[in-house]
Coordinates of C-alpha atoms and ligand atoms in Angstrom, one line a residue:
X161 CA 0.1 -0.2 0.3
X162 CA 2.0 2.5 -1.2
X163 CA -0.5 5.9 -1.4
X164 CA -2.7 7.5 2.1
X165 CA -5.9 5.6 2.1
X166 CA -6.9 9.3 1.9
X167 CA -5.5 10.3 -1.3
X168 CA -6.0 7.0 -2.7
X169 CA -9.3 7.0 -2.6
X170 CA -9.6 11.3 -2.8
X171 CA -13.3 11.5 -4.9
X172 CA -12.7 13.8 -8.2
X173 CA -16.4 14.2 -8.7
X174 CA -19.5 15.7 -6.8
X175 CA -21.1 12.1 -6.6
X176 CA -17.7 10.3 -5.0
X177 CA -17.8 13.0 -1.8
X178 CA -19.5 11.1 0.8
X179 CA -21.8 12.7 3.9
X180 CA -21.9 16.4 2.2
X181 CA -25.1 16.3 -0.2
X182 CA -26.6 19.2 1.3
X183 CA -23.4 21.1 -0.6
X184 CA -22.6 19.1 -3.6
X185 CA -26.3 18.6 -4.9
X186 CA -26.9 21.9 -5.0
X187 CA -23.0 22.9 -6.3
X188 CA -24.4 20.4 -9.2
X189 CA -27.1 22.1 -10.2
X190 CA -25.5 25.3 -10.8
X191 CA -23.0 23.8 -12.3
X192 CA -25.4 22.3 -14.1
X193 CA -27.7 25.6 -14.9
X194 CA -24.3 27.6 -15.3
X195 CA -25.5 30.1 -12.1
X196 CA -22.2 29.6 -10.8
X197 CA -20.7 32.5 -9.0
X198 CA -17.1 34.2 -8.4
X199 CA -16.5 33.6 -4.9
X200 CA -17.0 30.6 -2.6
X201 CA -16.9 29.7 1.3
X202 CA -16.2 26.2 1.8
X203 CA -16.3 26.0 6.1
X204 CA -16.9 22.9 8.2
X205 CA -14.9 20.6 10.3
X206 CA -11.6 19.1 9.1
X207 CA -10.8 16.1 7.0
X208 CA -15.1 16.1 6.3
X209 CA -14.3 17.3 2.3
X210 CA -13.6 20.9 2.2
X211 CA -10.3 20.9 0.0
X212 CA -11.5 18.2 -1.8
X213 CA -15.0 19.5 -2.6
X214 CA -12.7 22.3 -4.2
X215 CA -10.7 20.4 -6.9
X216 CA -13.8 18.9 -7.5
X217 CA -15.4 22.7 -8.3
X218 CA -12.5 23.6 -10.5
X219 CA -12.2 20.5 -12.7
X220 CA -15.9 20.6 -13.3
X221 CA -15.6 24.6 -14.0
X222 CA -12.6 23.7 -16.5
X223 CA -13.8 21.1 -18.2
X224 CA -13.9 21.1 -21.8
X225 CA -17.1 19.8 -21.9
X226 CA -18.0 22.3 -18.6
X227 CA -18.7 23.4 -16.7
X228 CA -20.5 20.5 -15.4
X229 CA -21.1 18.3 -12.2
X230 CA -19.9 15.3 -14.5
X231 CA -16.9 16.7 -15.6
X232 CA -15.7 14.3 -18.7
X233 CA -12.3 13.0 -17.3
X234 CA -10.4 13.1 -20.7
X235 CA -9.6 16.2 -21.4
X236 CA -6.4 18.3 -20.6
X237 CA -7.9 19.9 -17.8
X238 CA -9.8 17.0 -16.3
X239 CA -6.5 14.4 -16.4
X240 CA -4.4 17.3 -14.7
X241 CA -7.0 18.2 -12.0
X242 CA -8.2 14.7 -11.4
X243 CA -7.0 13.7 -8.0
X244 CA -3.9 13.0 -7.5
X245 CA -2.9 14.3 -10.8
X246 CA -0.3 16.9 -11.8
X247 CA -2.5 20.2 -10.7
X248 CA -2.8 22.7 -13.5
X249 CA -1.7 26.4 -14.0
X250 CA -4.8 27.6 -13.5
X251 CA -6.2 26.2 -10.4
X252 CA -3.6 28.0 -7.7
X253 CA -3.6 26.9 -4.6
X254 CA -2.5 28.9 -1.4
X255 CA -2.6 27.7 2.3
X256 CA -3.4 30.8 4.6
X257 CA -1.5 28.4 7.4
X258 CA 1.8 28.9 6.3
X259 CA 2.6 32.1 6.3
X260 CA 0.4 35.7 5.8
X261 CA 0.0 35.4 2.0
X262 CA 0.7 38.8 2.0
X263 CA 3.4 38.4 -0.6
X264 CA 1.4 36.2 -2.5
X265 CA -1.5 37.8 -2.2
X266 CA -0.2 41.0 -4.2
X267 CA 1.2 38.7 -6.2
X268 CA -2.4 37.6 -7.4
X269 CA -4.0 40.6 -7.4
X270 CA -1.5 41.6 -10.2
X271 CA -1.8 38.2 -11.7
X272 CA -5.5 37.5 -11.7
X273 CA -5.9 39.9 -14.4
X274 CA -4.1 37.7 -17.1
X275 CA -5.9 35.5 -18.2
X276 CA -6.4 31.9 -17.8
X277 CA -3.1 29.7 -19.6
X278 CA -5.3 26.8 -21.6
X279 CA -8.5 26.4 -19.3
X280 CA -11.9 28.7 -19.2
X281 CA -11.4 30.1 -16.0
X282 CA -8.5 31.0 -13.4
X283 CA -9.1 29.4 -10.1
X284 CA -7.9 30.0 -6.4
X285 CA -8.4 27.9 -4.3
X286 CA -7.1 30.0 -0.2
X287 CA -7.0 27.1 2.2
X288 CA -7.7 27.4 5.6
X289 CA -9.0 31.3 4.6
X290 CA -10.0 32.3 8.5
X291 CA -5.7 32.9 8.5
X292 CA -5.4 35.3 6.3
X293 CA -3.5 38.2 7.1
X294 CA -5.4 41.9 7.8
X295 CA -2.5 42.2 4.7
X296 CA -3.4 39.6 2.4
X297 CA -6.7 40.3 2.9
X298 CA -7.1 43.4 2.2
X299 CA -4.8 42.9 -1.0
X300 CA -7.3 40.1 -2.2
X301 CA -10.3 42.1 -0.8
X302 CA -9.6 44.5 -4.3
X303 CA -10.1 41.6 -6.9
X304 CA -12.8 39.6 -4.8
X305 CA -14.8 42.6 -5.2
X306 CA -14.4 42.9 -8.9
X307 CA -12.9 40.3 -9.8
X308 CA -12.3 39.4 -14.3
X309 CA -14.9 37.7 -15.3
X310 CA -12.0 34.7 -15.5
X311 CA -11.3 34.8 -12.2
X312 CA -13.3 32.5 -9.5
X313 CA -12.3 32.1 -5.9
X314 CA -12.8 29.6 -3.5
X315 CA -11.8 30.0 0.2
X316 CA -12.1 26.8 2.6
X317 CA -12.0 27.4 6.1
X318 CA -12.9 25.5 9.5
X319 CA -13.5 29.0 10.8
X320 CA -15.7 30.8 9.0
X321 CA -16.2 33.5 11.6
X322 CA -12.9 34.8 11.4
X323 CA -12.7 35.3 7.9
X324 CA -13.0 39.2 7.5
X325 CA -16.8 39.9 6.5
X326 CA -16.2 42.5 3.6
X327 CA -14.8 38.8 2.0
X328 CA -17.5 36.4 3.7
X329 CA -20.0 38.7 2.4
X330 CA -18.8 38.2 -1.2
X331 CA -19.1 34.8 -1.3
X332 CA -21.5 31.7 -1.4
X333 CA -21.2 29.5 1.7
X334 CA -21.4 26.2 1.1
X335 CA -21.2 24.2 5.2
X336 CA -19.4 21.1 5.0
X337 CA -20.6 18.8 8.4
X338 CA -18.9 15.7 10.2
X339 CA -20.0 12.8 8.2
X340 CA -22.9 10.6 9.8
X341 CA -21.9 7.5 11.3
X342 CA -23.8 5.1 8.9
X343 CA -22.8 6.7 6.1
X344 CA -18.9 7.0 6.8
X345 CA -19.3 3.1 7.9
X346 CA -20.8 1.8 4.5
X347 CA -17.6 4.0 2.6
X348 CA -15.0 2.6 4.7
X349 CA -16.6 -1.2 4.2
X350 CA -16.0 -0.5 0.6
X351 CA -12.6 0.4 1.0
X352 CA -12.0 -2.8 2.6
X353 CA -13.7 -4.6 -0.3
X354 CA -11.2 -2.7 -3.0
X355 CA -8.5 -3.2 -1.0
X356 CA -9.5 -6.7 -0.9
X357 CA -8.6 -7.4 3.3
X358 CA -11.1 -8.6 5.3
X359 CA -12.1 -6.7 8.5
X360 CA -13.8 -8.6 11.6
X361 CA -17.3 -7.5 12.2
X362 CA -16.9 -4.7 15.2
X363 CA -14.0 -3.0 13.7
X364 CA -15.3 -0.5 11.8
X365 CA -18.1 1.0 14.4
X366 CA -14.5 0.9 15.9
X367 CA -12.9 2.9 13.3
X368 CA -16.3 5.3 12.4
X369 CA -15.5 6.2 16.5
X370 CA -12.4 6.8 16.5
X371 CA -12.7 9.2 13.7
X372 CA -15.4 11.6 15.0
X373 CA -16.8 12.3 11.9
X374 CA -14.0 12.8 9.9
X375 CA -13.6 11.1 6.9
X376 CA -9.4 11.9 6.8
X377 CA -9.9 10.4 10.2
X378 CA -11.1 7.6 9.5
X379 CA -9.1 6.6 6.4
X380 CA -5.3 7.2 8.3
X381 CA -7.2 5.2 10.9
X382 CA -7.7 1.8 8.7
X383 CA -5.3 2.8 6.9
X384 CA -3.5 1.9 9.2
X385 CA -5.4 -1.4 10.3
X386 CA -5.0 -2.6 6.8
X387 CA -0.9 -2.5 6.7
X388 CA -0.9 -4.1 10.1
X389 CA -4.0 -6.9 8.9
X390 CA -2.4 -10.9 9.0
X391 CA -3.4 -13.2 6.5
X392 CA -6.7 -13.6 8.6
X393 CA -7.2 -9.9 8.0
X394 CA -7.9 -7.0 10.3
X395 CA -9.2 -9.2 13.5
X396 CA -10.9 -7.2 16.2
X397 CA -9.1 -7.3 19.8
X398 CA -6.1 -6.0 17.4
X399 CA -8.1 -3.0 16.3
X400 CA -8.8 -2.5 19.9
X401 CA -5.2 -2.4 20.9
X402 CA -4.1 -0.2 17.8
X403 CA -6.6 2.2 18.3
X404 CA -6.0 2.8 21.8
X405 CA -9.2 1.9 22.7
X406 CA -10.7 0.8 25.7
X407 CA -10.8 -2.8 26.3
X408 CA -14.2 -4.2 26.0
X409 CA -13.4 -6.7 28.4
X410 CA -12.8 -4.4 30.7
X411 CA -15.8 -2.1 29.5
X412 CA -18.0 -4.8 29.9
X413 CA -16.4 -5.8 33.6
X414 CA -17.1 -2.0 34.5
X415 CA -20.6 -2.6 33.7
X416 CA -21.3 -5.6 35.0
X417 CA -20.1 -4.7 38.5
X418 CA -22.5 -2.0 38.2
X419 CA -25.4 -4.2 37.4
X420 CA -24.7 -6.1 40.4
X421 CA -24.0 -3.2 42.2
X422 CA -20.7 -5.2 43.2
X423 CA -18.1 -1.8 44.4
X424 CA -15.3 -3.8 44.9
X425 CA -14.7 -5.9 41.5
X426 CA -15.5 -1.8 40.1
X427 CA -13.2 -0.2 42.0
X428 CA -10.8 -3.1 40.7
X429 CA -11.7 -2.8 37.2
X430 CA -10.8 0.9 37.4
X431 CA -7.6 0.1 38.6
X432 CA -6.5 -2.2 36.1
X433 CA -8.2 0.3 33.6
X434 CA -5.2 2.9 35.0
X435 CA -2.7 0.1 35.4
X436 CA -3.0 -1.0 31.6
X437 CA -2.3 2.5 30.6
X438 CA -5.5 3.6 29.3
X439 CA -6.5 7.4 29.6
X440 CA -9.4 7.3 32.2
X441 CA -10.8 10.2 30.3
X442 CA -11.0 8.0 27.5
X443 CA -12.5 5.4 29.3
X444 CA -14.8 7.5 31.1
X445 CA -16.3 8.9 27.4
X446 CA -16.4 5.0 26.4
X447 CA -18.9 4.3 29.6
X448 CA -20.3 7.1 28.7
X449 CA -21.1 5.9 24.9
X450 CA -21.8 2.4 26.2
X451 CA -24.5 3.6 28.7
X452 CA -26.1 5.1 25.7
X453 CA -25.9 1.5 23.5
X454 CA -27.3 -0.2 26.5
X455 CA -30.2 3.0 26.5
X456 CA -30.6 2.2 22.6
X457 CA -30.7 -1.9 23.5
X458 CA -33.6 -1.1 26.1
X459 CA -35.5 1.0 24.5
X460 CA -35.2 -1.5 21.1
X461 CA -36.0 -4.7 23.1
X462 CA -35.7 -6.6 19.5
X463 CA -33.5 -6.9 16.8
X464 CA -33.5 -3.7 15.2
X465 CA -30.9 -1.8 18.0
X466 CA -28.0 -3.5 16.0
X467 CA -28.9 -1.9 13.1
X468 CA -28.7 2.1 15.0
X469 CA -25.5 0.0 16.4
X470 CA -24.2 -0.9 13.5
X471 CA -22.8 -4.2 13.3
X472 CA -21.8 -5.2 16.1
X473 CA -20.8 -8.9 17.1
X474 CA -24.2 -10.6 18.0
X475 CA -21.6 -12.5 21.0
X476 CA -21.9 -8.4 22.0
X477 CA -25.0 -7.8 21.4
X478 CA -26.3 -10.4 23.6
X479 CA -24.3 -9.2 27.0
X480 CA -25.0 -5.8 26.4
X481 CA -29.4 -7.0 26.1
X482 CA -28.3 -8.6 30.1
X483 CA -26.7 -5.5 30.9
X484 CA -29.4 -3.4 30.1
X485 CA -31.8 -5.9 31.4
X486 CA -30.3 -5.7 34.5
X487 CA -29.3 -2.1 35.2
X488 CA -32.7 -1.3 33.9
X489 CA -33.8 2.3 32.0
X490 CA -34.4 4.3 34.5
X491 CA -30.6 3.5 36.0
X492 CA -29.2 4.0 32.6
X493 CA -30.0 7.6 32.3
X494 CA -29.1 7.9 35.9
X495 CA -25.6 6.6 35.4
X496 CA -25.1 8.3 31.7
X497 CA -26.3 11.9 33.6
X498 CA -23.3 11.0 36.0
X499 CA -20.4 10.0 33.7
X500 CA -21.5 13.1 31.1
X501 CA -21.3 15.8 33.5
X502 CA -17.8 13.7 35.2
X503 CA -16.9 14.0 31.5
X504 CA -17.1 17.6 31.9
X505 CA -15.3 18.0 35.1
X506 CA -12.3 15.9 33.9
X507 CA -11.3 18.8 31.5
X508 CA -8.2 20.5 32.6
X509 CA -9.2 18.6 36.0
X510 CA -5.2 17.1 37.3
X511 CA -7.0 14.2 38.8
X512 CA -8.6 12.5 36.1
X513 CA -9.1 8.9 37.8
X514 CA -10.5 10.4 41.3
X515 CA -12.9 12.3 39.3
X516 CA -13.6 8.6 37.3
X517 CA -13.3 7.0 40.9
X518 CA -16.5 9.2 42.1
X519 CA -18.3 8.7 38.9
X520 CA -18.1 5.2 39.7
X521 CA -19.0 6.0 42.8
X522 CA -21.8 7.8 42.3
X523 CA -23.3 5.1 39.5
X524 CA -23.5 2.4 42.1
X525 CA -25.5 4.7 44.7
X526 CA -29.0 3.8 45.0
X527 CA -31.2 5.4 43.6
X528 CA -33.5 7.4 46.5
X529 CA -36.7 5.6 47.7
X530 CA -38.1 9.9 46.4
X531 CA -36.8 10.0 42.7
X532 CA -34.7 12.7 44.0
X533 CA -31.1 11.7 43.3
X534 CA -29.5 8.9 45.3
X535 CA -26.1 10.4 45.4
X536 CA -27.3 13.9 47.3
X537 CA -29.5 11.9 50.1
X538 CA -26.8 10.0 50.9
X539 CA -24.6 12.6 51.2
X540 CA -26.2 14.5 53.4
X541 CA -26.5 11.7 55.7
X542 CA -23.1 11.5 55.7
X543 CA -22.8 14.8 56.5
X544 CA -25.4 14.6 59.3
X545 CA -23.7 11.3 60.6
X546 CA -20.6 13.6 60.5
X547 CA -21.4 16.2 62.9
X548 CA -23.6 14.1 65.0
X549 CA -19.7 11.8 65.8
X550 CA -18.3 13.6 68.7
X551 CA -15.8 16.1 68.1
X552 CA -13.1 13.8 70.1
X553 CA -12.7 10.8 67.6
X554 CA -8.9 10.2 67.0
X555 CA -8.9 7.5 69.6
X556 CA -10.9 5.4 67.7
X557 CA -11.0 1.5 67.7
X558 CA -7.7 0.3 66.0
X559 CA -10.2 -1.9 63.2
X560 CA -11.5 2.2 61.7
X561 CA -7.8 2.7 62.0
X562 CA -7.1 0.0 59.8
X563 CA -10.1 0.5 57.9
X564 CA -8.4 3.7 57.1
X565 CA -5.5 2.5 56.4
X566 CA -7.2 0.3 53.9
X567 CA -9.4 2.7 52.3
X568 CA -6.3 5.2 51.7
X569 CA -4.3 2.6 50.4
X570 CA -7.6 1.8 47.7
X571 CA -7.5 5.0 46.9
X572 CA -4.7 6.9 46.8
X573 CA -4.7 9.9 45.0
X574 CA -7.0 11.4 47.8
X575 CA -6.8 9.5 50.7
X576 CA -4.3 10.9 52.9
X577 CA -2.1 7.9 55.6
X578 CA -3.5 7.1 58.9
X579 CA -0.2 8.8 60.5
X580 CA -0.9 11.8 58.3
X581 CA -4.4 12.3 59.9
X582 CA -3.4 11.5 63.4
X583 CA -0.7 14.9 62.7
X584 CA -3.3 17.0 61.5
X585 CA -5.4 18.9 64.4
X586 CA -9.2 17.9 65.3
X587 CA -10.9 21.4 63.2
X588 CA -8.4 20.8 60.0
X589 CA -9.2 16.8 59.9
X590 CA -12.6 17.4 59.9
X591 CA -12.7 19.3 56.4
X592 CA -10.0 17.3 54.8
X593 CA -10.0 14.1 55.9
X594 CA -12.9 13.3 57.4
X595 CA -13.2 9.1 59.0
X596 CA -15.5 7.1 57.4
X597 CA -18.4 8.4 58.7
X598 CA -20.4 5.0 58.2
X599 CA -17.9 3.8 60.0
X600 CA -17.7 6.1 62.3
X601 CA -21.1 6.1 63.2
X602 CA -20.6 2.9 64.5
X603 CA -18.6 4.4 67.0
X604 CA -19.7 3.8 70.6
X605 CA -19.5 7.7 71.9
X606 CA -21.8 10.7 73.0
X607 CA -23.6 12.2 69.9
X608 CA -24.5 15.1 69.7
X609 CA -28.0 15.4 70.7
X610 CA -28.2 18.8 68.8
X611 CA -27.2 17.5 65.4
X612 CA -29.7 14.9 66.0
X613 CA -32.2 17.0 66.6
X614 CA -31.4 19.2 63.9
X615 CA -32.1 16.3 61.5
X616 CA -35.6 14.6 62.8
X617 CA -37.2 17.0 60.3
X618 CA -36.0 14.6 57.3
X619 CA -36.5 11.6 59.2
X620 CA -40.0 12.4 59.6
X621 CA -40.2 13.2 56.3
X622 CA -38.5 9.9 55.4
X623 CA -41.1 8.0 58.1
X624 CA -43.8 10.0 56.3
X625 CA -43.2 7.4 53.1
X626 CA -43.1 4.4 54.7
X627 CA -45.7 4.9 56.9
X628 CA -48.2 7.3 57.5
X629 CA -49.7 6.3 60.3
X630 CA -46.4 6.7 62.1
X631 CA -45.2 10.0 60.5
X632 CA -49.2 11.2 62.2
X633 CA -48.0 10.0 65.6
X634 CA -44.6 11.9 65.2
X635 CA -45.0 15.0 63.2
X636 CA -46.8 17.3 65.1
X637 CA -45.8 15.8 68.8
X638 CA -42.4 14.5 69.1
X639 CA -39.0 15.1 70.0
X640 CA -35.8 13.6 69.7
X641 CA -34.8 13.5 74.2
X642 CA -31.5 11.3 74.1
X643 CA -29.1 9.3 72.2
X644 CA -26.5 6.3 73.9
X645 CA -24.8 3.2 72.7
X646 CA -28.6 1.4 73.0
X647 CA -31.2 3.5 72.2
X648 CA -32.8 6.8 70.4
X649 CA -35.1 8.3 73.2
X650 CA -38.5 9.6 71.7
X651 CA -40.8 11.9 73.7
X652 CA -44.3 12.1 73.0
X653 CA -46.2 14.7 73.8
X654 CA -49.7 12.3 75.5
X655 CA -50.0 8.9 76.4
X656 CA -52.5 7.8 73.9
X657 CA -49.9 8.9 70.9
X658 CA -47.5 6.9 72.7
X659 CA -49.4 3.6 72.8
X660 CA -50.6 3.9 69.2
X661 CA -47.1 4.6 68.7
X662 CA -46.2 1.3 70.1
X663 CA -48.7 -0.6 68.9
X664 CA -48.5 -0.2 65.5
X665 CA -44.5 -1.4 66.2
X666 CA -43.7 1.6 64.5
X667 CA -40.6 2.0 66.6
X668 CA -39.3 -0.1 63.6
X669 CA -40.5 2.1 61.0
X670 CA -38.4 5.0 63.1
X671 CA -35.5 3.1 63.3
X672 CA -35.4 2.4 59.7
X673 CA -35.8 6.0 59.0
X674 CA -32.9 6.7 61.4
X675 CA -30.4 4.4 59.7
X676 CA -31.2 6.1 56.0
X677 CA -31.4 9.4 56.8
X678 CA -28.7 9.9 59.6
X679 CA -26.6 6.1 59.3
X680 CA -27.4 5.2 63.1
X681 CA -29.0 2.4 63.9
X682 CA -30.1 2.3 67.7
X683 CA -33.3 1.1 69.4
X684 CA -36.3 3.2 70.0
X685 CA -37.1 4.1 73.3
X686 CA -40.9 6.0 73.7
X687 CA -41.3 8.2 76.8
X688 CA -44.7 10.6 77.4
X689 CA -43.2 13.8 78.1
X690 CA -46.0 16.7 78.0
X691 CA -43.7 19.0 78.2
X692 CA -42.7 18.8 74.4
X693 CA -43.1 22.2 72.8
X694 CA -41.9 21.5 69.1
X695 CA -42.0 24.6 67.7
X696 CA -40.7 27.1 69.9
X697 CA -38.1 30.0 68.4
X698 CA -35.0 27.6 70.0
X699 CA -36.5 24.1 68.3
X700 CA -36.5 26.0 64.9
X701 CA -33.7 27.3 65.5
X702 CA -31.8 24.2 65.5
X703 CA -33.3 23.0 62.4
X704 CA -32.2 25.6 60.3
X705 CA -28.8 26.8 61.7
X706 CA -25.9 24.8 60.5
X707 CA -28.3 23.5 57.8
X708 CA -26.2 20.6 55.6
X709 CA -23.3 21.9 53.1
X710 CA -23.6 22.1 49.4
X711 CA -23.0 18.4 49.3
X712 CA -21.1 18.8 45.8
X713 CA -18.5 20.2 48.6
X714 CA -15.3 18.3 47.9
X715 CA -16.1 17.1 52.2
X716 CA -19.5 15.6 50.3
X717 CA -17.7 14.1 47.8
X718 CA -14.8 12.6 49.6
X719 CA -17.2 11.8 52.6
X720 CA -18.6 9.3 50.1
X721 CA -15.4 8.0 48.2
X722 CA -14.7 7.1 51.6
X723 CA -18.1 5.1 52.3
X724 CA -17.1 3.7 49.4
X725 CA -14.0 3.0 50.3
X726 CA -15.8 1.0 53.3
X727 CA -17.8 -1.1 51.0
X728 CA -14.5 -2.1 49.3
X729 CA -12.9 -3.3 52.6
X730 CA -15.5 -5.0 53.6
X731 CA -16.2 -6.7 50.3
X732 CA -19.9 -5.9 49.6
Ligands
ZN138 ZN1 -13.0 18.0 -19.1

């Protein structure tokens, strides 16, 4: 393969330009009807056919039997201007990116008035036109404003807005677009056939995705794959390795563990992703794409999904059907939101691995009963538990220190080692590296009753979702009186309500609400306390003061990570 695929398969007529029919059809019509203009602007992303189309336009204009959208291919001009041909004296290509073009532009201005050497038109193709310096642009402007009848300009640029307005306004503007995946895939398949190289199922979609709609990039990648093809052609495995793609197995592992809510294995998988040299951003982007694919699979239960996902191997489709079934539509959608948000955060982030881990952590958290973001309620719960812990907890039991150490080693990028933790003053420590709230919640000690009371309205709200009766018994007439290692004691304003509470086994409801909202598991004791005024200014004060801080702050995220770290350790 001596010639790069992109050059080898460069089109010579508009009919062979792929994915730009919105441009090539009207241009062909203009050529057909003789309504051509003296200046064109071709804009659009790189590698999608602007320069090729400019050359085709020149060839179409200068064919002896033209202007025509179907140049004869026989005449001198056609053979000169065929793709990879010798070129024509009358078609002058200038690249504004190489230098300011000032001299070229002056030269052009002077020479433009001479008639073409042996063609109908003298055609100037000015590539990267947005990089024309002001001097060059002004020199050109005069010709563009009042061109001789034999001169045609074609400006090509990725950034049409940067082309000076006085020139832009004199052009017919044709915006090129990225090529749709389906069109590009067909094109690549044809080229593989033409090259006589067998390509395994799934390879073309990989190439299409890697090129993101640029034909030039796609052909460059494909050329590399075909060059390295063995006697059996290009295998899926080789394609994955060569393209630096996330190994499908890693992605499958990640999705399988998300489906199983298996945090321990998911974080091990992330470790493998990093260890094997994959870029966390790329992995996240692939994860997001896979979640999208799974949503498509979920939406189109039948085999039509594969027609949209473009020819994935059947075993891969089967695996994805399985994953989408197990994860479910709501969780897929939520996970995609989380991954997309994380991907944005990764731009410019110094610790993309940390963000990838946070993404996975968030995806694993269950959706809240009330349909709100599960993460938010979970973080809030952790922060409450954090506030409730006794202020001097550095003398934590050995088990917890070990847990912290393991957590630190599992997430070495963000959790300081426990020796550091011990060295920092307690106030700083609480902000920077709060020990696992979930672990701490089980530490016996003097819980801050004020903090528990602060959480009471949320506990009551949680109770309401569980059982309406229990909620009505508590909502206006109960308060937290005390908490110790064994029990949370609730005072209820009248004996009748206390009796109903006990008879209806509402203590279990309340106990579970405490577990869910503040992460503390205690038996519930109830006493009659007619002195309760649940609506004093002081009571309201404790409810509103020191409201949970913004859950998006790092403290919440760090707590979240530590809880997940604890889950990893416990092998949940
Ligand atoms: Zn011709």
